[in-house]
Short mmCIF file of C-alpha atoms in Angstrom, two decimals:
data_model
loop_
_atom_site.label_atom_id
_atom_site.label_comp_id
_atom_site.label_asym_id
_atom_site.label_seq_id
_atom_site.Cartn_x
_atom_site.Cartn_y
_atom_site.Cartn_z
CA MET U 1 130.90 92.79 100.42
CA ASP U 2 127.65 93.73 100.92
CA ILE U 3 126.49 91.79 97.39
CA ILE U 4 127.81 88.79 98.89
CA ILE U 5 125.66 88.68 101.59
CA LEU U 6 122.21 90.01 99.45
CA LEU U 7 123.05 86.79 97.39
CA LEU U 8 123.28 84.76 100.26
CA ILE U 9 120.11 85.30 102.01
CA THR U 10 118.53 85.22 98.82
CA LEU U 11 119.72 81.57 98.04
CA LEU U 12 118.94 80.45 101.82
CA ILE U 13 115.58 81.64 101.41
CA TYR U 14 115.33 80.07 98.22
CA LEU U 15 115.91 77.22 99.77
CA LEU U 16 112.07 77.14 101.33
CA PRO U 17 109.29 75.51 100.33
CA GLN U 18 107.21 78.43 98.10
CA ASN U 19 104.21 79.91 99.42
CA LYS U 20 101.20 79.26 96.26
CA GLU U 21 98.60 81.18 98.08
CA TYR U 22 100.59 84.36 98.97
CA LEU U 23 98.62 87.28 98.18
CA ASN U 24 95.86 85.83 99.29
CA VAL U 25 93.62 87.67 101.83
CA LYS U 26 94.84 85.87 105.35
CA SER U 27 98.51 86.70 104.16
CA THR U 28 98.52 90.14 103.21
CA SER U 29 96.37 90.55 105.94
CA GLY U 30 99.21 89.38 108.44
CA LEU U 31 102.16 90.93 106.45
CA ARG U 32 99.98 94.74 107.22
CA GLY U 33 100.37 93.66 110.84
CA PHE U 34 103.91 93.13 110.33
CA LEU U 35 104.27 96.65 108.56
CA ALA U 36 102.22 98.55 110.67
CA ILE U 37 104.47 97.49 113.45
CA GLY U 38 107.79 98.21 111.05
CA ILE U 39 106.93 101.66 110.37
CA ILE U 40 106.33 102.00 114.68
CA PHE U 41 109.60 101.27 115.02
CA HIS U 42 110.47 103.66 112.13
CA HIS U 43 109.62 106.57 113.56
CA LEU U 44 110.31 105.66 117.39
CA SER U 45 113.82 105.26 115.89
CA GLN U 46 114.21 108.55 115.46
CA TRP U 47 113.18 109.20 119.04
CA VAL U 48 115.27 106.30 120.69
CA THR U 49 118.41 107.01 120.87
CA SER U 50 119.96 104.01 123.18
CA GLY U 51 121.11 100.94 121.77
CA ASP U 52 123.09 100.74 118.14
CA GLU U 53 120.52 97.96 116.86
CA PHE U 54 117.55 100.31 116.93
CA SER U 55 118.67 102.47 114.70
CA ASN U 56 118.15 100.38 111.56
CA PHE U 57 114.88 101.00 111.67
CA SER U 58 115.73 104.68 110.73
CA TYR U 59 116.16 103.93 106.77
CA MET U 60 113.16 101.34 106.82
CA GLY U 61 110.14 103.81 106.34
CA THR U 62 109.92 104.56 102.70
CA TYR U 63 110.64 100.52 101.73
CA ILE U 64 107.70 99.94 104.59
CA VAL U 65 105.37 102.09 102.44
CA SER U 66 106.14 100.89 98.97
CA ILE U 67 104.99 97.53 100.24
CA PHE U 68 101.74 99.27 101.63
CA PHE U 69 100.98 100.45 98.44
CA PHE U 70 101.54 97.75 96.38
CA LEU U 71 99.18 95.83 99.24
CA SER U 72 96.70 98.38 98.72
CA ALA U 73 97.15 98.71 94.68
CA TYR U 74 96.72 94.77 94.68
CA GLY U 75 93.86 94.70 96.60
CA LEU U 76 91.79 97.19 95.32
CA TYR U 77 92.36 95.93 91.92
CA PHE U 78 91.12 92.33 93.10
CA GLN U 79 88.51 93.26 94.86
CA ASN U 80 87.05 95.42 91.83
CA GLU U 81 86.87 92.60 89.42
CA ASN U 82 86.12 89.90 92.21
CA LYS U 83 82.64 91.36 93.33
CA LYS U 84 79.92 93.26 91.35
CA ASN U 85 79.15 97.22 92.07
CA TYR U 86 82.36 97.45 94.05
CA LEU U 87 83.06 101.23 92.72
CA ASP U 88 79.37 102.13 93.84
CA ASN U 89 79.47 104.30 97.05
CA PHE U 90 83.42 103.68 97.15
CA LEU U 91 84.26 107.26 98.07
CA VAL U 92 82.05 106.54 101.40
CA LYS U 93 83.99 103.11 102.15
CA ARG U 94 87.80 104.10 101.18
CA LEU U 95 87.72 108.19 100.87
CA SER U 96 89.03 107.71 105.09
CA LYS U 97 91.83 105.60 103.61
CA ILE U 98 93.08 106.85 100.80
CA LEU U 99 94.21 110.02 100.33
CA VAL U 100 93.87 110.86 96.59
CA PRO U 101 91.32 107.82 94.71
CA PHE U 102 93.00 108.18 92.03
CA PHE U 103 92.29 104.22 91.47
CA TYR U 104 88.22 105.58 91.65
CA ILE U 105 89.04 107.99 89.18
CA SER U 106 90.91 105.49 86.76
CA PHE U 107 88.39 102.93 87.36
CA LYS U 108 84.98 104.05 87.67
CA PHE U 109 85.51 105.95 84.21
CA PHE U 110 87.23 103.95 82.31
CA LYS U 111 86.20 100.39 81.59
CA ASN U 112 89.50 98.86 79.47
CA LYS U 113 91.89 97.79 82.45
CA PHE U 114 95.30 98.55 80.14
CA ILE U 115 93.51 101.77 80.17
CA SER U 116 92.48 102.30 83.85
CA ILE U 117 96.40 101.76 84.73
CA VAL U 118 97.40 104.26 82.29
CA ILE U 119 95.82 107.12 84.00
CA ASN U 120 96.47 105.74 87.11
CA THR U 121 100.25 106.05 86.38
CA ILE U 122 99.47 109.15 84.68
CA LEU U 123 97.45 110.84 87.75
CA ILE U 124 100.63 109.34 90.02
CA ILE U 125 103.36 111.15 87.87
CA GLY U 126 101.01 114.48 87.77
CA TYR U 127 101.14 114.07 91.86
CA ILE U 128 104.87 113.60 92.14
CA CYS U 129 105.33 116.42 89.89
CA LEU U 130 102.79 118.83 92.23
CA ALA U 131 104.26 117.54 95.64
CA ILE U 132 107.59 118.73 94.05
CA LYS U 133 106.40 121.77 92.62
CA LEU U 134 104.99 122.82 96.18
CA GLY U 135 107.61 122.41 97.83
CA TYR U 136 106.59 118.83 99.89
CA GLY U 137 109.43 117.00 101.79
CA PHE U 138 110.90 113.74 99.38
CA TRP U 139 108.62 111.15 101.67
CA TRP U 140 105.56 112.13 100.29
CA TYR U 141 106.21 111.32 97.19
CA ASN U 142 109.42 108.83 96.69
CA SER U 143 107.40 105.50 97.24
CA VAL U 144 104.19 106.21 95.35
CA PHE U 145 105.10 104.08 92.46
CA PRO U 146 104.44 100.54 93.96
CA PHE U 147 101.02 101.61 94.05
CA ILE U 148 101.27 101.16 89.53
CA ILE U 149 102.99 97.65 90.08
CA GLY U 150 100.65 96.50 92.75
CA LEU U 151 97.34 96.95 89.88
CA ILE U 152 99.96 95.33 87.17
CA TRP U 153 100.59 92.18 89.45
CA ALA U 154 96.89 91.78 90.06
CA LYS U 155 95.78 92.50 86.28
CA ASN U 156 98.69 89.78 85.45
CA GLN U 157 99.29 87.32 88.31
CA GLU U 158 98.59 84.57 86.63
CA LYS U 159 101.13 85.15 84.07
CA ILE U 160 103.46 86.36 86.24
CA ASP U 161 102.89 83.29 88.63
CA ARG U 162 103.82 81.35 85.85
CA VAL U 163 106.84 82.98 84.39
CA LEU U 164 108.10 82.71 87.85
CA ASP U 165 107.94 79.42 88.38
CA ARG U 166 109.57 78.22 84.92
CA HIS U 167 112.02 80.71 85.99
CA TYR U 168 112.39 81.78 89.85
CA PHE U 169 116.07 81.48 90.54
CA ILE U 170 117.30 83.56 87.46
CA ILE U 171 114.87 86.35 87.99
CA LEU U 172 115.78 85.40 91.94
CA VAL U 173 119.10 86.51 91.29
CA LEU U 174 118.92 88.99 89.04
CA VAL U 175 116.35 91.24 91.13
CA THR U 176 118.88 90.73 93.00
CA VAL U 177 121.64 92.33 91.92
CA LEU U 178 119.19 94.74 90.91
CA LEU U 179 118.63 95.85 93.68
CA PHE U 180 121.74 95.95 94.71
CA ILE U 181 122.82 98.70 92.24
CA SER U 182 119.08 100.67 92.62
CA HIS U 183 120.52 101.22 96.27
CA GLN U 184 123.09 103.14 94.89
CA TYR U 185 121.32 105.48 92.96
CA ASP U 186 122.53 108.68 94.38
CA ILE U 187 125.84 108.21 93.87
CA LEU U 188 125.36 106.88 90.66
CA LEU U 189 123.25 110.66 89.73
CA ARG U 190 125.67 112.51 91.36
CA TYR U 191 128.15 110.51 89.09
CA VAL U 192 125.88 111.79 85.43
CA HIS U 193 125.28 114.86 87.30
CA LEU U 194 121.59 114.98 87.36
CA GLU U 195 120.80 116.08 90.49
CA ASP U 196 117.50 118.05 90.25
CA SER U 197 114.43 116.64 92.36
CA TYR U 198 112.68 114.66 89.72
CA SER U 199 115.76 112.39 88.54
CA TYR U 200 116.03 111.69 92.19
CA ALA U 201 111.92 110.79 92.51
CA LEU U 202 112.29 108.55 89.70
CA ALA U 203 114.73 107.61 90.78
CA ALA U 204 114.08 107.10 94.11
CA ASN U 205 110.66 105.12 92.81
CA LEU U 206 112.60 102.70 90.83
CA ASP U 207 114.78 101.72 93.76
CA ASN U 208 110.64 100.90 95.97
CA ILE U 209 110.24 98.89 93.18
CA ILE U 210 112.82 96.67 92.76
CA PHE U 211 112.74 96.28 96.90
CA THR U 212 109.18 95.53 96.71
CA ILE U 213 109.17 93.01 93.93
CA TYR U 214 112.58 91.61 95.31
CA PHE U 215 110.36 91.96 98.90
CA ILE U 216 107.25 89.65 97.37
CA ILE U 217 109.19 87.11 95.17
CA VAL U 218 111.42 86.56 97.96
CA PHE U 219 110.04 87.00 101.75
CA LEU U 220 105.95 87.07 100.78
CA LYS U 221 106.33 83.54 97.97
CA LYS U 222 108.09 81.89 100.99
CA ILE U 223 106.59 82.91 104.80
CA ASN U 224 103.25 83.02 105.27
CA PHE U 225 102.29 85.89 107.58
CA SER U 226 98.96 84.01 108.20
CA ASN U 227 99.44 85.11 111.94
CA ILE U 228 96.42 85.16 113.82
CA TYR U 229 98.09 88.09 115.96
CA LEU U 230 99.04 89.98 112.44
CA ILE U 231 96.25 89.33 110.80
CA LEU U 232 94.29 91.10 113.86
CA ILE U 233 96.73 94.14 113.95
CA GLY U 234 96.66 94.23 110.27
CA SER U 235 92.56 94.75 109.83
CA ILE U 236 93.68 97.61 112.08
CA SER U 237 96.90 98.89 109.89
CA PHE U 238 96.01 101.91 108.57
CA GLU U 239 94.47 103.33 112.00
CA LEU U 240 97.89 102.30 113.47
CA TYR U 241 99.48 104.21 110.93
CA MET U 242 97.58 107.25 111.01
CA ILE U 243 97.65 107.55 115.01
CA HIS U 244 101.25 106.30 116.22
CA GLY U 245 102.69 109.68 115.69
CA LEU U 246 100.75 111.36 117.54
CA VAL U 247 100.94 108.43 120.80
CA ILE U 248 105.08 109.00 120.00
CA SER U 249 104.75 112.91 120.02
CA MET U 250 102.45 112.69 124.10
CA LEU U 251 105.33 110.35 124.94
CA GLY U 252 108.27 111.82 123.97
CA LYS U 253 107.46 115.07 125.31
CA THR U 254 107.18 113.17 128.94
CA LEU U 255 110.31 110.32 128.97
CA VAL U 256 113.79 112.23 128.35
CA SER U 257 115.80 108.93 125.87
CA SER U 258 117.50 106.94 128.34
CA ARG U 259 118.24 102.69 127.98
CA ILE U 260 114.92 102.54 130.83
CA ASN U 261 113.07 104.91 129.61
CA ASP U 262 113.05 103.89 126.12
CA VAL U 263 112.51 100.35 126.43
CA ILE U 264 109.25 102.07 128.41
CA PHE U 265 108.48 104.50 125.93
CA THR U 266 107.86 102.29 123.12
CA PHE U 267 105.84 99.62 124.91
CA PHE U 268 103.31 102.19 126.33
CA VAL U 269 104.00 103.25 122.40
CA LEU U 270 102.75 100.23 121.04
CA VAL U 271 100.37 99.17 123.77
CA LEU U 272 98.71 102.55 123.96
CA SER U 273 98.57 102.51 119.71
CA LEU U 274 96.84 99.35 119.25
CA ILE U 275 94.16 100.58 121.77
CA LEU U 276 93.48 103.46 120.52
CA ALA U 277 93.63 102.38 116.60
CA TRP U 278 91.41 99.85 117.27
CA ILE U 279 88.62 102.12 118.91
CA ILE U 280 89.03 104.44 116.09
CA ASN U 281 88.20 101.88 113.98
CA LYS U 282 85.22 100.74 115.52
CA LEU U 283 84.09 103.91 115.52
CA VAL U 284 84.70 104.57 112.00
CA ASN U 285 83.21 101.42 110.93
CA ARG U 286 80.14 102.29 112.64
CA ILE U 287 79.61 105.32 111.16
CA THR U 288 80.58 104.31 107.42
CA LYS U 289 77.85 101.32 108.10
CA LYS U 290 75.25 103.90 109.11
CA VAL U 291 76.12 106.29 106.27
CA SER U 292 75.64 102.95 103.56
CA LEU U 293 72.46 102.73 105.31
CA LEU U 294 70.95 105.97 104.97
CA GLN U 295 72.02 106.03 101.30
CA ASN U 296 70.10 103.02 100.62
CA GLN U 297 67.11 104.26 102.37
CA GLU U 298 67.32 106.87 99.58
#
């Protein structure tokens, strides 16, 4: 029954007019804001005990992070292609936003874009293997491959858009079916007796790749996220992502879960997280500008 509902939703969205500028700055900034709120709800669902619907956010975190990775890779590639000397002082400008600067390594030292993407892929595979060896939690590496898809999409967007325009309906149905299958990856792995960490990491990343592509061609190509409020939240999405966990932890110690407290808890987490994220963003930007000025003077 799930595949029928999934196909029905997909077909209904198919009837909507397409958003031709689906990956422009405003649209992706607004989407970042939308996803940042989704991440907060995902983490809140692990604290809130009242209400059945809110618990649905508990399994959405990995998919939201996947789209974030895609957007980050797409944005980095696009800016590197369109801004002269973009990688100069890149680490000063971006290190606070990229935990492992794979993009910098692969695109700074390799001029061929295809080779750069291959190197990036090798580095990410190495990261996954290292994370598994060190015993890191599954969430550290189960959604990183969409970063590669973002690079590939940015490099080949014109070709991809032409293919989508010609065969949109067929691709839509195909990706929807693949999404339904990939969501069952744990069952499939048990069936073929591949239950090691590396198989699960690969399967989870493939599932996240398919979901990311599904989201891009079904929702982002149909829905315009260029909303002024979402764009504002999108501009502080990284800071919001980093600070909201601390806010949840602090408020969670004082507000015992109940129907009333859960509403109060959620409200104050959202408000305080937004305020703190905005303050941190302004401070970091000011410090970054001063460091850049000092470097330019030298």
